[in-house]
CSV table of C-alpha atoms in Angstrom, one decimal:
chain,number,residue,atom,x,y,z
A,1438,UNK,CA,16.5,3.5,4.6
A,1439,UNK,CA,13.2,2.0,3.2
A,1440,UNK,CA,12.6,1.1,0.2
A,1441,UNK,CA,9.1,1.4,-1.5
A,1442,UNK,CA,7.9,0.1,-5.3
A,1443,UNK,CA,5.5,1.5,-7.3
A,1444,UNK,CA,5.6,0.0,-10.5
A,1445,UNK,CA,2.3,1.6,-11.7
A,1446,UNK,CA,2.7,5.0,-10.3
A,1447,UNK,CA,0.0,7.8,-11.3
A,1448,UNK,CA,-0.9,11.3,-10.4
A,1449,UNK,CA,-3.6,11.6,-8.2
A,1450,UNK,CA,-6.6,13.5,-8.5
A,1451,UNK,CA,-9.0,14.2,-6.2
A,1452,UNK,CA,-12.1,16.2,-6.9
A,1453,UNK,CA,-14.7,17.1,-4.6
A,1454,UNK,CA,-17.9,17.9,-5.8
A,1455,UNK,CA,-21.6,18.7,-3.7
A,1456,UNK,CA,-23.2,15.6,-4.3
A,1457,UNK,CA,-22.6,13.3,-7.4
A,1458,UNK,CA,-25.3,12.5,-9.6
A,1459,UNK,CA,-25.1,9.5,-12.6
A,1460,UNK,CA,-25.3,11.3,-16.2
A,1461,UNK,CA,-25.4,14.6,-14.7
A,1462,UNK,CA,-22.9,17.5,-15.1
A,1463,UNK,CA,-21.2,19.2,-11.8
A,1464,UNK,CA,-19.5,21.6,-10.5
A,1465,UNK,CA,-15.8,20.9,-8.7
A,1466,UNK,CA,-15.4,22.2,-5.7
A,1467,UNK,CA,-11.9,21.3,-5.1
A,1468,UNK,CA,-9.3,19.4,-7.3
A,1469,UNK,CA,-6.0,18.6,-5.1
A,1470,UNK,CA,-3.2,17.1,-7.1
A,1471,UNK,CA,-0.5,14.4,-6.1
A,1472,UNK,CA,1.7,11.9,-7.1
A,1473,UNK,CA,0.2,8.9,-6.6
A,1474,UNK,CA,0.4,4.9,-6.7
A,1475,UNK,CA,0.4,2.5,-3.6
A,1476,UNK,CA,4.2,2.6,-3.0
A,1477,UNK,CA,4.5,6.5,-3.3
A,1478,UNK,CA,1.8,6.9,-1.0
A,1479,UNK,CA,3.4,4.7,1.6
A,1480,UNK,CA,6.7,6.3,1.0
A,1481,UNK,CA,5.1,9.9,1.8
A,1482,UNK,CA,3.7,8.4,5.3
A,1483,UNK,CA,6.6,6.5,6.3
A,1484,UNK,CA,9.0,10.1,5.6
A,1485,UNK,CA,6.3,12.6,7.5
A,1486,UNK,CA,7.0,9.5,10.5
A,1487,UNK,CA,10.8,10.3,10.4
A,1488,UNK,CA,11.7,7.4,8.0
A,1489,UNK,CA,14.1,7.9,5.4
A,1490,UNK,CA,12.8,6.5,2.4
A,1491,UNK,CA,13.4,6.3,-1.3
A,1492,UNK,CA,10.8,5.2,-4.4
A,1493,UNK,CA,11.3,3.6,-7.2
A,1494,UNK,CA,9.3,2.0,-10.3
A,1495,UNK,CA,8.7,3.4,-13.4
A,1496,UNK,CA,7.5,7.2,-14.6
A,1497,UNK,CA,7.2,8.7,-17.8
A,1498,UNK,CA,5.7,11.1,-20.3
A,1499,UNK,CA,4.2,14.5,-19.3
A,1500,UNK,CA,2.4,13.1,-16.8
A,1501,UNK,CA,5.7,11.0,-15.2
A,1502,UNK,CA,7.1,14.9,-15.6
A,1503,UNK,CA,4.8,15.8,-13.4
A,1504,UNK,CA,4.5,13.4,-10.8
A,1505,UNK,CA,8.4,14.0,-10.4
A,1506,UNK,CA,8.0,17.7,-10.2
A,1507,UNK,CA,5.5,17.1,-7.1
A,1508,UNK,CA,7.4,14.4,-5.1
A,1509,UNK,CA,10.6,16.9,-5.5
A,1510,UNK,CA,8.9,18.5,-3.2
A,1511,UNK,CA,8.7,15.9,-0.8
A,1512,UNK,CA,11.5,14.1,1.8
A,1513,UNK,CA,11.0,11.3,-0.5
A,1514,UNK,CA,14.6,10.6,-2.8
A,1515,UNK,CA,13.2,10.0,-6.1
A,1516,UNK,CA,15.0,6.5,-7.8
A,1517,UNK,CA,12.1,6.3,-10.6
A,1518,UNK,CA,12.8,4.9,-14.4
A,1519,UNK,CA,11.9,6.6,-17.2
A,1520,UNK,CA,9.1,5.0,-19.4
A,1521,UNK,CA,8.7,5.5,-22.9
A,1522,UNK,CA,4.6,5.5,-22.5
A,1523,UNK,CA,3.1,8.2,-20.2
A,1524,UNK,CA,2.4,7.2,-16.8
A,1525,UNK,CA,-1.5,6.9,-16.0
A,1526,UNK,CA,-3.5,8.8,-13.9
A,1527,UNK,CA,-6.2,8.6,-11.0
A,1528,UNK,CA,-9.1,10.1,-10.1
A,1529,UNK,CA,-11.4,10.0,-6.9
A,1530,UNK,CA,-14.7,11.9,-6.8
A,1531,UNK,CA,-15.5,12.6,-3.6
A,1532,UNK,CA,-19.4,13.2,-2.8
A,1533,UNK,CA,-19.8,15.6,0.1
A,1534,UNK,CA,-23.2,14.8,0.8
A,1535,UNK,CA,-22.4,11.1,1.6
A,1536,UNK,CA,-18.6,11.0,2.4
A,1537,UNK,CA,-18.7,8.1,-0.6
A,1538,UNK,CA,-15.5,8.1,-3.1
A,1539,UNK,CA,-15.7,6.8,-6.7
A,1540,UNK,CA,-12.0,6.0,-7.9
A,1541,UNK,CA,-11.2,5.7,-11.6
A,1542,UNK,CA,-7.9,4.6,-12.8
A,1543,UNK,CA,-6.2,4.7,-15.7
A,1544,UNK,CA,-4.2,1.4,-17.0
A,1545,UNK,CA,-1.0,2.5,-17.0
A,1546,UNK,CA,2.6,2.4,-19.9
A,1547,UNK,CA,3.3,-0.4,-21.5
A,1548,UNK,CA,6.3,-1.1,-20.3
A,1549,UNK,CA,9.1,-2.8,-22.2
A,1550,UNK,CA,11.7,-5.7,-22.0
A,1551,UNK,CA,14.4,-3.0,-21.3
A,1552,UNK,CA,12.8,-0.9,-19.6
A,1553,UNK,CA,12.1,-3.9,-17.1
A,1554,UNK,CA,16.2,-5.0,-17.4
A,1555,UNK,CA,16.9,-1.3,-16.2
A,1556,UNK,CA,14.5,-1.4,-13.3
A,1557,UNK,CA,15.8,-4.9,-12.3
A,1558,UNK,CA,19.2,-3.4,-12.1
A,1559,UNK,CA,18.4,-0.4,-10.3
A,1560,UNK,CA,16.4,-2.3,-7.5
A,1561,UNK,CA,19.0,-5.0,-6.9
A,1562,UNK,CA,21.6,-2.0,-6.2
A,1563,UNK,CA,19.3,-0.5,-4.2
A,1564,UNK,CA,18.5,-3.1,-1.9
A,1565,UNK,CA,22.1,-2.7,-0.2
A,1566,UNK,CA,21.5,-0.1,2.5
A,1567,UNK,CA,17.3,-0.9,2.8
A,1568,UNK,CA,16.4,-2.2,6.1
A,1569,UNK,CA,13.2,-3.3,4.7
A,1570,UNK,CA,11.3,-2.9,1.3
A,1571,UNK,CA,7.6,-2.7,-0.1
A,1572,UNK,CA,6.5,-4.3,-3.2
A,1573,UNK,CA,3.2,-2.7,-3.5
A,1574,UNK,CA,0.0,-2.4,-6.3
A,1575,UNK,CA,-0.5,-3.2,-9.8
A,1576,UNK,CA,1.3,-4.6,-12.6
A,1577,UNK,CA,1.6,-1.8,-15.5
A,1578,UNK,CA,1.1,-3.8,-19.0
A,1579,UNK,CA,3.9,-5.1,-20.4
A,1580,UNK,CA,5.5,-6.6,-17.1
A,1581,UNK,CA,5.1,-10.4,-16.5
A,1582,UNK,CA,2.6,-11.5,-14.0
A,1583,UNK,CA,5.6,-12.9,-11.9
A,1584,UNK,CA,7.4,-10.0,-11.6
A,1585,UNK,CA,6.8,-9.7,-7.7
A,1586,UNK,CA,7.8,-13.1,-7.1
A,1587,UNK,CA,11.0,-12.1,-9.3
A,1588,UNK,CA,11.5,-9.3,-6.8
A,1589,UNK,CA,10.9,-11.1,-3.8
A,1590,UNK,CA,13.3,-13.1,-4.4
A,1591,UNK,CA,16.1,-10.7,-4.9
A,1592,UNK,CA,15.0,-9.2,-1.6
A,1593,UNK,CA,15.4,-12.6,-0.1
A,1594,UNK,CA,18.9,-13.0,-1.8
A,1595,UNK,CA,20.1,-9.6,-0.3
A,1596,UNK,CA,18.6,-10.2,3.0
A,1597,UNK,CA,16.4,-7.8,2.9
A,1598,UNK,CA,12.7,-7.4,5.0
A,1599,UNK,CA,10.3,-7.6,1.7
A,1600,UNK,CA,6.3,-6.4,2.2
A,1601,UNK,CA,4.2,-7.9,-0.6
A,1602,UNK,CA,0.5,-5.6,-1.2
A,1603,UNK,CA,-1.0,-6.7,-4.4
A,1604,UNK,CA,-3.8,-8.7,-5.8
A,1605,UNK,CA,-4.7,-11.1,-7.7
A,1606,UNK,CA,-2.1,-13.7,-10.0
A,1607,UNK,CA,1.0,-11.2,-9.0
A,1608,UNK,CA,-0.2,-11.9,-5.5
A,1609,UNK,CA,-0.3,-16.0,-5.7
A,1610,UNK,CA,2.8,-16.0,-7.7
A,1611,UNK,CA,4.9,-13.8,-5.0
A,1612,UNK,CA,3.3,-15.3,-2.7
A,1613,UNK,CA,5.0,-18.5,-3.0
A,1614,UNK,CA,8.2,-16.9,-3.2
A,1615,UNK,CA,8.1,-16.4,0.4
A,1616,UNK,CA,7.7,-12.8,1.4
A,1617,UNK,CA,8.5,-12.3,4.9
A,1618,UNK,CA,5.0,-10.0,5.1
A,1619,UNK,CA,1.5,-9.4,2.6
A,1620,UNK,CA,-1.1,-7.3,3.2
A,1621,UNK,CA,-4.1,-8.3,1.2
A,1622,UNK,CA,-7.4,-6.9,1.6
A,1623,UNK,CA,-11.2,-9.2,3.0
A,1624,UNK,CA,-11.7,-9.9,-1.2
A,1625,UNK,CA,-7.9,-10.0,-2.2
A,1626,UNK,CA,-7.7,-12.5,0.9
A,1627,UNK,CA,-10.6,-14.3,-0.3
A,1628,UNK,CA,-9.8,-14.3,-4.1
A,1629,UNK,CA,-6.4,-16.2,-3.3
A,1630,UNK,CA,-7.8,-18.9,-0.4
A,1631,UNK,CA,-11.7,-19.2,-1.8
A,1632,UNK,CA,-12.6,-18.8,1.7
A,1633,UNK,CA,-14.3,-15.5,3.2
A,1634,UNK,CA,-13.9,-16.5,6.8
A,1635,UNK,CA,-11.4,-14.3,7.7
A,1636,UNK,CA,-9.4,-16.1,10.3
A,1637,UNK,CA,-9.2,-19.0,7.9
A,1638,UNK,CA,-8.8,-17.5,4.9
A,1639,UNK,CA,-5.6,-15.8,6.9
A,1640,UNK,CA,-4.2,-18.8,7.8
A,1641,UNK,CA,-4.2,-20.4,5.2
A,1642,UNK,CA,-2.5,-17.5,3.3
A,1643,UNK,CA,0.3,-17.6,5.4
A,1644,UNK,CA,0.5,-21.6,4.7
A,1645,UNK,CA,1.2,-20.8,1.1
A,1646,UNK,CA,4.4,-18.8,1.7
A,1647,UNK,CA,4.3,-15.6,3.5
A,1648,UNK,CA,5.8,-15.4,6.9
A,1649,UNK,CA,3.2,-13.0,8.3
A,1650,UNK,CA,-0.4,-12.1,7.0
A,1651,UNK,CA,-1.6,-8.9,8.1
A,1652,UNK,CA,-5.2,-8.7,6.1
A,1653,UNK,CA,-7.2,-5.4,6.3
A,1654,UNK,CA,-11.0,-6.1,7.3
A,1655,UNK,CA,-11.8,-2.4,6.7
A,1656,UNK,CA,-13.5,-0.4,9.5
A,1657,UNK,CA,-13.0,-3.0,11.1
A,1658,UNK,CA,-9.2,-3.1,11.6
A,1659,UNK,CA,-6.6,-5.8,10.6
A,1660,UNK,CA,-6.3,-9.4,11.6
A,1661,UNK,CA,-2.8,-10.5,12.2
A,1662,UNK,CA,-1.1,-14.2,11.9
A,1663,UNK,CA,2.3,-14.1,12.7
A,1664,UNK,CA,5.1,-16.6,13.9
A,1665,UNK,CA,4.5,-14.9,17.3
A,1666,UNK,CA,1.0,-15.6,17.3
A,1667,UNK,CA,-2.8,-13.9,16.3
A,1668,UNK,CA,-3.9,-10.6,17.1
A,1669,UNK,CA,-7.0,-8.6,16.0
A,1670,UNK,CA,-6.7,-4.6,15.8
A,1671,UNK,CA,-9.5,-2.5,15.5
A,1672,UNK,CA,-10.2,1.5,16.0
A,1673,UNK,CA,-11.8,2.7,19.1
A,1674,UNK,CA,-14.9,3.7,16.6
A,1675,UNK,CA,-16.2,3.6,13.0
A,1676,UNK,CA,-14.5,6.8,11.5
A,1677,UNK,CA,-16.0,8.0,8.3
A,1678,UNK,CA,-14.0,10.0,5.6
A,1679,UNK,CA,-12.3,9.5,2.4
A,1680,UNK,CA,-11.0,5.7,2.4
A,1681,UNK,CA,-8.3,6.4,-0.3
A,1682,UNK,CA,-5.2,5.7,0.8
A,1683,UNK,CA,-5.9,4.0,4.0
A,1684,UNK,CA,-4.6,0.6,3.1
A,1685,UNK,CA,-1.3,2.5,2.4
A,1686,UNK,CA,-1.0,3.8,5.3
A,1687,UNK,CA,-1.4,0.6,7.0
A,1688,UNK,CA,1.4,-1.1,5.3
A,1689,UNK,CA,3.4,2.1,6.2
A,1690,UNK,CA,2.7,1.8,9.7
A,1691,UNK,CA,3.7,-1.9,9.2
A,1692,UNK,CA,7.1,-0.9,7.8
A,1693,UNK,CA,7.6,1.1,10.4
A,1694,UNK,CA,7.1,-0.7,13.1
A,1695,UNK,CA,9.3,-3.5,11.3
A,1696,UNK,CA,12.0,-1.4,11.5
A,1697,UNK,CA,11.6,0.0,14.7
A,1698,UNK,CA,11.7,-3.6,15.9
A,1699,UNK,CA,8.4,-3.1,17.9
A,1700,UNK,CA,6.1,-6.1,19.1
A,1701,UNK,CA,3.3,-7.0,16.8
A,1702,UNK,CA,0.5,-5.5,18.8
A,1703,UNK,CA,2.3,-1.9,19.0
A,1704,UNK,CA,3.3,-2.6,14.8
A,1705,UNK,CA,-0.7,-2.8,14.5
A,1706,UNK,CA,-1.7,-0.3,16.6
A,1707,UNK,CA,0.2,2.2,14.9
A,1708,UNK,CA,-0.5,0.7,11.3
A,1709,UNK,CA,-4.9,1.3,12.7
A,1710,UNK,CA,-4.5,4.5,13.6
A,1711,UNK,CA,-2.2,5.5,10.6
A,1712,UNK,CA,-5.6,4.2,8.3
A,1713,UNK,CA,-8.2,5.5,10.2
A,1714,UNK,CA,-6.2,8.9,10.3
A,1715,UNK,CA,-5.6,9.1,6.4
A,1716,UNK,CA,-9.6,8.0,6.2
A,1717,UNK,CA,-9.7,11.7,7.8
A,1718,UNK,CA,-7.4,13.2,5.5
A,1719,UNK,CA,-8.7,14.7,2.5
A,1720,UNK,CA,-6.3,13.9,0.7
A,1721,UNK,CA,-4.7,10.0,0.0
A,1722,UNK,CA,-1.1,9.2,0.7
A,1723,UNK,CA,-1.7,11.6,3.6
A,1724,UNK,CA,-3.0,11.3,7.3
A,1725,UNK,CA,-4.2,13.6,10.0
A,1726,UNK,CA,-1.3,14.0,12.3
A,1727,UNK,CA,-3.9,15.2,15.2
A,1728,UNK,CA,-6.2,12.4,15.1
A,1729,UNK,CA,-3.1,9.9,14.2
A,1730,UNK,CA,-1.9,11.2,18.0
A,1731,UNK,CA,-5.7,10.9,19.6
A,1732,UNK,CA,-5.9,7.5,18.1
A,1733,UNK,CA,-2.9,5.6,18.7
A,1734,UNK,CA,-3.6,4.4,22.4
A,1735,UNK,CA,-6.6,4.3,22.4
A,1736,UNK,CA,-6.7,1.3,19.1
A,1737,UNK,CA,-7.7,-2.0,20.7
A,1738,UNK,CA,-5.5,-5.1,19.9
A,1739,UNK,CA,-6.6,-8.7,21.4
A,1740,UNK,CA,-4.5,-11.8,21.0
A,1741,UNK,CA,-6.8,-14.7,19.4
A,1742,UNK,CA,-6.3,-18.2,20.5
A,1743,UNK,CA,-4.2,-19.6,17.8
A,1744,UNK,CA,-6.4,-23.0,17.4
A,1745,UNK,CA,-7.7,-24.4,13.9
């Protein structure tokens, strides 16, 4: 089983409309509807690969009523925690004209001390039985900016695989707690090190804790440092879409290759392809399986020298 964290979830919206203009009024097209939040998008890839996989983090109101509704209708077990606030929602505007995608979102509960003690307590028991777990996105209010690190740990304790995909403090803080993997983004990456050489700012990332840094470099693929060496993945071409949920599947495509025990250039090659498929998807937490199949061998992965 794999785990996956979403402590901010949200229901997704996605609207589609001809072109969008700045103080203008328009007309939807299409409005698609989904629960939403990094974790629950990589738990929905990781079960439509054949992974068994189970969420948790927090939910509540009528729009946690919601969200739960639509990811009953998934393979995905539900282990969420009811909030007293509402949980928040997302919206991505999608411009046909341009292929562009302008992403609002919502801050999320306040979530409480207890709320927090009962979430603690439901993770720790289910961490026996995960092969591996995801810590992934933002902090709701309420929860101390070391709560990652906090859950690291635990994961450590437990011996359990723990993926880290966050930004900012949460990300320094869990950071040092030693994740055994983070996926942080070019200005995530470059936020934490102050460098924007990617190579370097990767390395010295993993010097601060993590095990393995996988940063994503956008179209451009993902840059690996790992004990086993430094690889580069890429696409076999620029693929232009809705970007919105891409990163996800990434870390999905991570996880599941983590799992599966496969060497680093077959874990990246399948977590490339998974992106560029979902950047073909209309809709985020999903991916095309067509082009996902099309794609696969044909992603190119180099070693790099590993030299300062």
């Amino acid at each position: 089983m794999i785990l996956t964290v979403t402590l901010n979830t949200a229901v997704d919206l996605t609207y589609r409309v001809p072109a969008l203009v700045p103080h203008a009024s328009h007309r939807v097209t299409q409005v698609i509807e989904r629960p939403g939040g990094k974790g629950l998008n990589v738990a929905r890839v990781l079960a439509a690969l054949g992974h068994e996989t189970v969420a948790t983090g927090f939910a509540g109101g009528a729009t946690g009523a919601v969200l739960r509704e639509q990811l009953a209708t998934t393979p995905v077990r539900d282990e969420l925690v009811d909030t007293a606030g509402p949980t928040r929602r997302t919206v991505a505007i999608v411009d046909n004209a341009t292929g562009d995608t302008t992403q609002l979102n919502e801050p999320g509960p306040t979530v409480t001390a207890a709320e927090w003690t009962v979430f603690r307590t439901r993770f720790t028991a289910l961490l026996d039985g995960a092969a591996a777990v995801a810590l992934c996105g933002s902090l709701p209010p309420g929860i101390h900016v070391g709560a990652y690190a906090e859950l690291v740990r635990l994961a450590r304790t437990a011996g359990v695989p723990v993926l880290l995909d966050t930004s900012g403090e949460p990300l320094r803080r869990g950071i040092a707690a030693r994740p055994d993997l983070v996926k942080p983004n070019a200005d995530e990456l470059a936020q934490l090190t102050g460098s924007r050489d990617p190579l370097r700012a990767t390395r010295e990332a993993r010097g601060r804790g993590a095990r393995t840094v996988v940063s994503s470099l956008g179209p451009e693929g993902l840059l690996a440092a790992t004990p086993e060496g430094l690889w580069r993945a890429a696409p076999p071409a620029a693929v232009k879409g809705n970007p919105t949920g891409a990163g996800d599947s990434a870390v999905a495509g991570l996880l599941s290759g983590l799992v599966d025990a496969t060497p680093w250039p077959d874990r990246l090659a399948r977590a490339v392809a998974l992106s560029a498929a979902t950047v073909l998807s209309p809709v985020a937490g999903e991916f095309d399986p067509t082009a996902y199949e099309e794609l696969l061998p044909r992603v190119k992965v180099i070693e790099e020298p590993d030299r300062p």
